[in-house]
Amino acid sequence: MIRTEALTKRHGEIVAVDDVTIELGDGLTAIIGPNGAGKSTLLCAIGRLIRADAGRVVVGGLDVATTRSRELAKRLAVLRQENHLPIRLSVQELVAFGRFPHGGTGRSPRDRTHIEGALDLLGLDEVRDRFLDELSGGQRQRAFVAMALAQDTDYLLLDEPLNNLDPRHAVELMRLLTGLAAERGLRIVVVLHDLNVAARYADDVVAMREGRVVAQGAVEQVITVEQLTDLYDTPAHVVEVEGRRVVLWQ
Amino acid sequence: MAEPTVTERGTRPAGGTTSHAPARRRVRFGGGARIGLLGALAAGAVALYLFHDLPERWQYPMDLRTRTVAAMLLVAVAVGVSTVLFQTITANRILTPGIMGFDAVFMAIQVFTVFALGPMVLLAAPPLVSWLVELVLMSGFVVALYWGLFLGRRLDLHVIVLAGLVLGTVFRSVTAFLQRLLDPDTFAIVQNLAFASFTSVDRTLLLPTALLVLAALASLWPIRRSLDVLSLGEAPAIGLGVEHRRVVMHVIVVVALMVGASTALVGPVMFFGLLVANVAYSVVGHRHSRALPAACLIGLIALVGGQWFLDRVLGFATELPVVIEFLGGVVFIVLVLTGRAR
């Protein structure tokens, strides 16, 4: 379980995350909200990529601020939105870095199993020896997700993982994530822009606006005309197509 | 540089399940072998420099040459390691401690000391004592200055480059200004400090410099695995469990000490680190277990081989640092123009 208590993060005058206290449970949680709502900041603060100014974050019983980073990395993997590498690496080399928290060099049988598994799950087997800068944006994105999976954690935080992915790969990735959540009990938190994806795959939806959590609950409770119209300041339509909620804008 | 590019073709990455379609050009292959080759080249260059053209009364030249080689070895290690590490923590390939003005700080403090306390300081104090005092002062100053720059705030590369260039210029200008205020005799003494020289090093400084460099290297051992992760950038490194601030601080201290040791020994070399680090990357890739030794060996080859060439082939036509800085400057421009420096 991920819990934040009065979490606050300021960027100068702007309060990016404003006194947020939430609990994120099992399965796949989607964080939605307009630009600048503080979704990424919240995710990064939970993943200790940025230090909160106030409040605390507890992930699986571990206080993020005081637990050794290495220990945390065995429990929690976090992936940011932009993943630009200063050095040249092949897909396989990148994924092997996921074994670092476990003290692995990427060569032990156990490491290999995890690396192979991650490459396989993300369909990267064929490009494993290619350099990342030779790949398409989508393949690169999947390579980073594979690294996070090779980390073999209980918690996975992803910031807009569908960026750069075409519909096929976006659907495949979301299916993979929900599959991992269901089969391995992986707890996943994703920042999503596409509400239809959130409505289709999320177990729990957190809506943020101006640094605050304005709604949290199942898809039926959050993906509603009133909530969305209010959240995005734009008249929304929510229709049901084949039993799923689909959001249209006016 | 003898780079065995031909042998790569058709070879498979070492130690992997490699049932995959055409083996691509891989830097991973033969990294160890390449370092071995560099080691052999370096040994050859050292042997050539020491024994080639040795006169009949060999004792004195031999002594002089041994001292030069020892100094070059220390500088090659200090500059090679400090540059690669610095590029790792700043996640780029064109910045070096030299370009960022680390050694300019050192020169400024040296000249300021002479200016404030008089030239007798250099002559009266035992070299070891003044060396130690200088090193502690300068490293402390550099660490404080650049610590404030890199950590605690998120700066992009351009800001860091600009800040470094400006600071470097400031310190060089301060140095030049103070030099102008000196009397001619003192000026001559100071001027001597301002240019790198490998052939006139103080013998008594060799052992303490070697100890310092070794100690700095040894301190890197516990964090050796973190260094590779660090080169992924700050966020991925934190995500993978590297204590980023602590490790970066450690690296900055090591870099400052090594640059200080090298500058105190032979004087400032600006582009040399850039040259060896980038050649090392292209020969063995970015893994620190390979890039660090490769950078040191390439530095040694360049220094000893270059000095041999200038001494025995061109007949002391020019100073080695001039040539090295010229080549390094060319590499710098090429890197900037080809956009490989990100």
Short mmCIF file of N, CA and C in Angstrom, two decimals, chain A residues 47-51 68-70 73 76 78 80 83-90 92-94 97-98 100-101 103-105 107 112 116 125 128-131 133-134 147 151, chain B residues 13 15-18 20-28 91-93 154 225-226 228-243 245-246 286-287 290 342:
data_model
loop_
_atom_site.label_atom_id
_atom_site.label_comp_id
_atom_site.label_asym_id
_atom_site.label_seq_id
_atom_site.Cartn_x
_atom_site.Cartn_y
_atom_site.Cartn_z
N GLY A 47 7.91 8.29 -5.61
CA GLY A 47 9.06 7.49 -6.02
C GLY A 47 10.39 8.08 -5.57
N ARG A 48 10.39 9.04 -4.66
CA ARG A 48 11.54 9.74 -4.08
C ARG A 48 12.51 10.32 -5.13
N LEU A 49 12.00 10.57 -6.34
CA LEU A 49 12.84 11.23 -7.34
C LEU A 49 12.95 12.72 -7.02
N ILE A 50 11.93 13.27 -6.38
CA ILE A 50 12.05 14.62 -5.86
C ILE A 50 11.69 14.60 -4.38
N ARG A 51 12.30 15.51 -3.65
CA ARG A 51 12.04 15.58 -2.22
C ARG A 51 10.84 16.45 -1.96
N ARG A 68 16.75 3.38 3.14
CA ARG A 68 17.88 3.42 2.20
C ARG A 68 17.36 3.25 0.78
N SER A 69 17.91 4.08 -0.09
CA SER A 69 17.44 4.12 -1.47
C SER A 69 17.51 2.74 -2.12
N ARG A 70 18.56 2.01 -1.82
CA ARG A 70 18.77 0.70 -2.40
C ARG A 70 17.66 -0.28 -1.98
N ALA A 73 14.56 0.53 -3.76
CA ALA A 73 14.61 0.17 -5.18
C ALA A 73 14.28 -1.30 -5.41
N LEU A 76 10.27 -0.85 -5.14
CA LEU A 76 9.56 0.17 -5.90
C LEU A 76 10.37 0.57 -7.14
N VAL A 78 10.33 3.18 -10.49
CA VAL A 78 9.65 4.40 -10.93
C VAL A 78 10.26 4.85 -12.25
N ARG A 80 10.20 7.93 -15.16
CA ARG A 80 9.75 9.28 -15.46
C ARG A 80 9.28 9.41 -16.90
N ASN A 83 12.89 10.07 -20.86
CA ASN A 83 14.00 9.20 -20.55
C ASN A 83 15.07 9.38 -21.59
N HIS A 84 15.87 10.41 -21.35
CA HIS A 84 16.95 10.69 -22.26
C HIS A 84 18.24 10.20 -21.62
N LEU A 85 18.98 9.37 -22.34
CA LEU A 85 20.20 8.83 -21.77
C LEU A 85 21.42 9.58 -22.30
N PRO A 86 22.33 9.95 -21.41
CA PRO A 86 23.54 10.62 -21.89
C PRO A 86 24.54 9.67 -22.53
N ILE A 87 24.37 8.39 -22.34
CA ILE A 87 25.34 7.46 -22.92
C ILE A 87 24.64 6.48 -23.87
N ARG A 88 25.46 5.78 -24.65
CA ARG A 88 24.93 4.86 -25.63
C ARG A 88 24.82 3.47 -25.01
N LEU A 89 23.62 2.93 -25.02
CA LEU A 89 23.43 1.60 -24.43
C LEU A 89 22.57 0.77 -25.36
N SER A 90 22.76 -0.54 -25.31
CA SER A 90 21.84 -1.41 -26.04
C SER A 90 20.64 -1.69 -25.14
N GLN A 92 19.43 -4.47 -24.17
CA GLN A 92 19.74 -5.48 -23.15
C GLN A 92 20.56 -4.88 -22.01
N GLU A 93 21.49 -4.02 -22.36
CA GLU A 93 22.31 -3.40 -21.31
C GLU A 93 21.45 -2.53 -20.39
N LEU A 94 20.52 -1.80 -21.00
CA LEU A 94 19.64 -0.95 -20.19
C LEU A 94 18.80 -1.80 -19.24
N PHE A 97 20.41 -3.03 -16.16
CA PHE A 97 20.56 -2.09 -15.06
C PHE A 97 19.46 -2.27 -14.02
N GLY A 98 18.33 -2.82 -14.45
CA GLY A 98 17.24 -3.07 -13.52
C GLY A 98 17.62 -4.03 -12.40
N PHE A 100 20.42 -3.88 -10.78
CA PHE A 100 21.38 -3.23 -9.88
C PHE A 100 20.94 -3.23 -8.41
N PRO A 101 19.67 -2.90 -8.12
CA PRO A 101 19.28 -2.84 -6.70
C PRO A 101 19.47 -4.17 -5.99
N GLY A 103 21.87 -6.09 -6.39
CA GLY A 103 23.29 -6.41 -6.36
C GLY A 103 23.71 -7.23 -7.55
N GLY A 104 22.83 -7.32 -8.53
CA GLY A 104 23.12 -8.18 -9.67
C GLY A 104 23.97 -7.47 -10.70
N THR A 105 24.80 -8.24 -11.39
CA THR A 105 25.60 -7.69 -12.47
C THR A 105 24.89 -7.90 -13.79
N ARG A 107 24.46 -10.92 -14.90
CA ARG A 107 24.99 -12.14 -15.51
C ARG A 107 24.60 -13.41 -14.75
N ARG A 112 19.52 -13.15 -15.25
CA ARG A 112 19.20 -13.47 -16.64
C ARG A 112 17.72 -13.77 -16.80
N GLU A 116 15.53 -11.66 -19.26
CA GLU A 116 14.88 -12.33 -20.39
C GLU A 116 13.36 -12.17 -20.29
N ASP A 125 12.61 -8.77 -27.77
CA ASP A 125 13.61 -9.79 -28.03
C ASP A 125 14.43 -9.53 -29.29
N ARG A 128 17.02 -6.54 -28.93
CA ARG A 128 17.79 -6.51 -27.68
C ARG A 128 19.21 -6.00 -27.86
N ASP A 129 19.82 -6.24 -28.99
CA ASP A 129 21.20 -5.81 -29.19
C ASP A 129 21.33 -4.47 -29.88
N ARG A 130 20.18 -3.88 -30.20
CA ARG A 130 20.24 -2.57 -30.86
C ARG A 130 20.50 -1.49 -29.83
N PHE A 131 21.13 -0.41 -30.29
CA PHE A 131 21.34 0.72 -29.37
C PHE A 131 20.04 1.51 -29.26
N ASP A 133 19.44 4.62 -29.15
CA ASP A 133 19.25 5.79 -30.01
C ASP A 133 18.95 5.39 -31.46
N GLU A 134 18.97 4.07 -31.73
CA GLU A 134 18.61 3.62 -33.07
C GLU A 134 17.15 3.18 -33.13
N MET A 147 13.13 -2.30 -18.19
CA MET A 147 14.11 -2.13 -17.12
C MET A 147 13.41 -2.10 -15.76
N GLN A 151 13.51 -4.91 -12.50
CA GLN A 151 13.81 -4.55 -11.11
C GLN A 151 13.04 -5.45 -10.13
N PRO B 13 28.22 -10.64 -28.93
CA PRO B 13 28.44 -10.07 -27.60
C PRO B 13 28.87 -11.15 -26.64
N GLY B 15 29.16 -13.42 -23.51
CA GLY B 15 28.34 -13.88 -22.40
C GLY B 15 26.87 -13.52 -22.48
N GLY B 16 26.21 -13.97 -23.47
CA GLY B 16 24.78 -13.72 -23.52
C GLY B 16 24.12 -14.83 -24.28
N THR B 17 22.83 -14.87 -24.25
CA THR B 17 22.15 -15.80 -25.11
C THR B 17 22.10 -15.13 -26.47
N THR B 18 22.88 -15.62 -27.36
CA THR B 18 23.09 -14.86 -28.58
C THR B 18 22.62 -15.61 -29.80
N HIS B 20 20.63 -14.57 -31.70
CA HIS B 20 19.88 -13.55 -32.41
C HIS B 20 20.57 -13.10 -33.66
N ALA B 21 19.75 -12.66 -34.50
CA ALA B 21 20.13 -12.20 -35.82
C ALA B 21 21.31 -11.25 -35.78
N PRO B 22 21.76 -10.85 -36.96
CA PRO B 22 23.13 -10.41 -37.19
C PRO B 22 23.74 -9.63 -36.03
N ALA B 23 24.85 -10.12 -35.59
CA ALA B 23 25.54 -9.46 -34.50
C ALA B 23 25.91 -8.07 -34.95
N ARG B 24 25.47 -7.11 -34.19
CA ARG B 24 25.75 -5.73 -34.56
C ARG B 24 27.08 -5.32 -33.98
N ARG B 25 27.51 -4.15 -34.43
CA ARG B 25 28.78 -3.63 -33.92
C ARG B 25 28.64 -3.43 -32.43
N ARG B 26 29.42 -4.13 -31.68
CA ARG B 26 29.27 -4.05 -30.24
C ARG B 26 30.54 -3.57 -29.59
N VAL B 27 30.41 -2.54 -28.73
CA VAL B 27 31.59 -2.08 -28.01
C VAL B 27 31.97 -3.08 -26.94
N ARG B 28 31.00 -3.88 -26.52
CA ARG B 28 31.25 -4.77 -25.40
C ARG B 28 32.29 -5.82 -25.73
N ALA B 91 26.68 14.10 -16.76
CA ALA B 91 25.94 13.48 -17.86
C ALA B 91 26.19 14.19 -19.19
N ASN B 92 27.45 14.34 -19.55
CA ASN B 92 27.76 14.97 -20.83
C ASN B 92 29.14 14.51 -21.27
N ARG B 93 29.50 14.89 -22.49
CA ARG B 93 30.79 14.44 -23.00
C ARG B 93 31.75 15.57 -23.36
N ARG B 154 18.27 22.20 -9.87
CA ARG B 154 18.31 21.48 -11.13
C ARG B 154 18.76 22.44 -12.23
N ARG B 225 30.29 0.19 -8.53
CA ARG B 225 29.11 -0.29 -9.25
C ARG B 225 28.10 0.83 -9.47
N SER B 226 28.08 1.78 -8.52
CA SER B 226 27.13 2.88 -8.64
C SER B 226 27.50 3.81 -9.79
N ASP B 228 28.42 3.32 -12.89
CA ASP B 228 27.75 3.02 -14.16
C ASP B 228 26.30 3.46 -14.12
N VAL B 229 25.65 3.20 -12.98
CA VAL B 229 24.24 3.58 -12.85
C VAL B 229 24.10 5.10 -12.89
N LEU B 230 25.08 5.77 -12.29
CA LEU B 230 25.07 7.23 -12.26
C LEU B 230 25.09 7.82 -13.66
N SER B 231 25.72 7.11 -14.58
CA SER B 231 25.83 7.66 -15.94
C SER B 231 24.51 7.57 -16.69
N LEU B 232 23.48 6.94 -16.10
CA LEU B 232 22.15 6.93 -16.73
C LEU B 232 21.46 8.27 -16.53
N GLY B 233 21.97 9.08 -15.61
CA GLY B 233 21.32 10.34 -15.29
C GLY B 233 20.78 10.30 -13.87
N GLU B 234 20.37 11.46 -13.37
CA GLU B 234 20.01 11.55 -11.97
C GLU B 234 18.77 10.72 -11.61
N ALA B 235 17.65 10.95 -12.33
CA ALA B 235 16.41 10.27 -11.94
C ALA B 235 16.52 8.75 -12.05
N PRO B 236 17.00 8.21 -13.18
CA PRO B 236 17.12 6.75 -13.23
C PRO B 236 18.05 6.20 -12.15
N ALA B 237 19.12 6.94 -11.84
CA ALA B 237 20.05 6.46 -10.81
C ALA B 237 19.37 6.40 -9.46
N ILE B 238 18.59 7.43 -9.12
CA ILE B 238 17.88 7.42 -7.85
C ILE B 238 16.87 6.27 -7.85
N GLY B 239 16.16 6.13 -8.98
CA GLY B 239 15.17 5.06 -9.09
C GLY B 239 15.78 3.69 -8.87
N LEU B 240 17.04 3.53 -9.27
CA LEU B 240 17.70 2.23 -9.12
C LEU B 240 18.40 2.11 -7.78
N GLY B 241 18.22 3.11 -6.93
CA GLY B 241 18.71 2.95 -5.55
C GLY B 241 20.10 3.49 -5.29
N VAL B 242 20.61 4.37 -6.14
CA VAL B 242 21.89 5.01 -5.85
C VAL B 242 21.62 6.21 -4.94
N GLU B 243 22.41 6.33 -3.88
CA GLU B 243 22.28 7.51 -3.01
C GLU B 243 22.95 8.66 -3.76
N ARG B 245 23.04 12.05 -4.04
CA ARG B 245 23.78 13.19 -3.48
C ARG B 245 25.10 12.75 -2.87
N ARG B 246 25.04 11.68 -2.12
CA ARG B 246 26.25 11.21 -1.44
C ARG B 246 27.31 10.80 -2.46
N HIS B 286 31.34 2.99 -22.39
CA HIS B 286 31.16 3.85 -21.22
C HIS B 286 31.27 3.16 -19.87
N ARG B 287 31.36 1.83 -19.86
CA ARG B 287 31.46 1.16 -18.57
C ARG B 287 32.71 1.63 -17.84
N ARG B 290 35.97 -0.26 -17.64
CA ARG B 290 36.83 -0.23 -18.82
C ARG B 290 37.26 1.17 -19.16
N ARG B 342 25.99 16.08 -25.73
CA ARG B 342 24.61 16.43 -25.40
C ARG B 342 24.53 16.89 -23.98
#
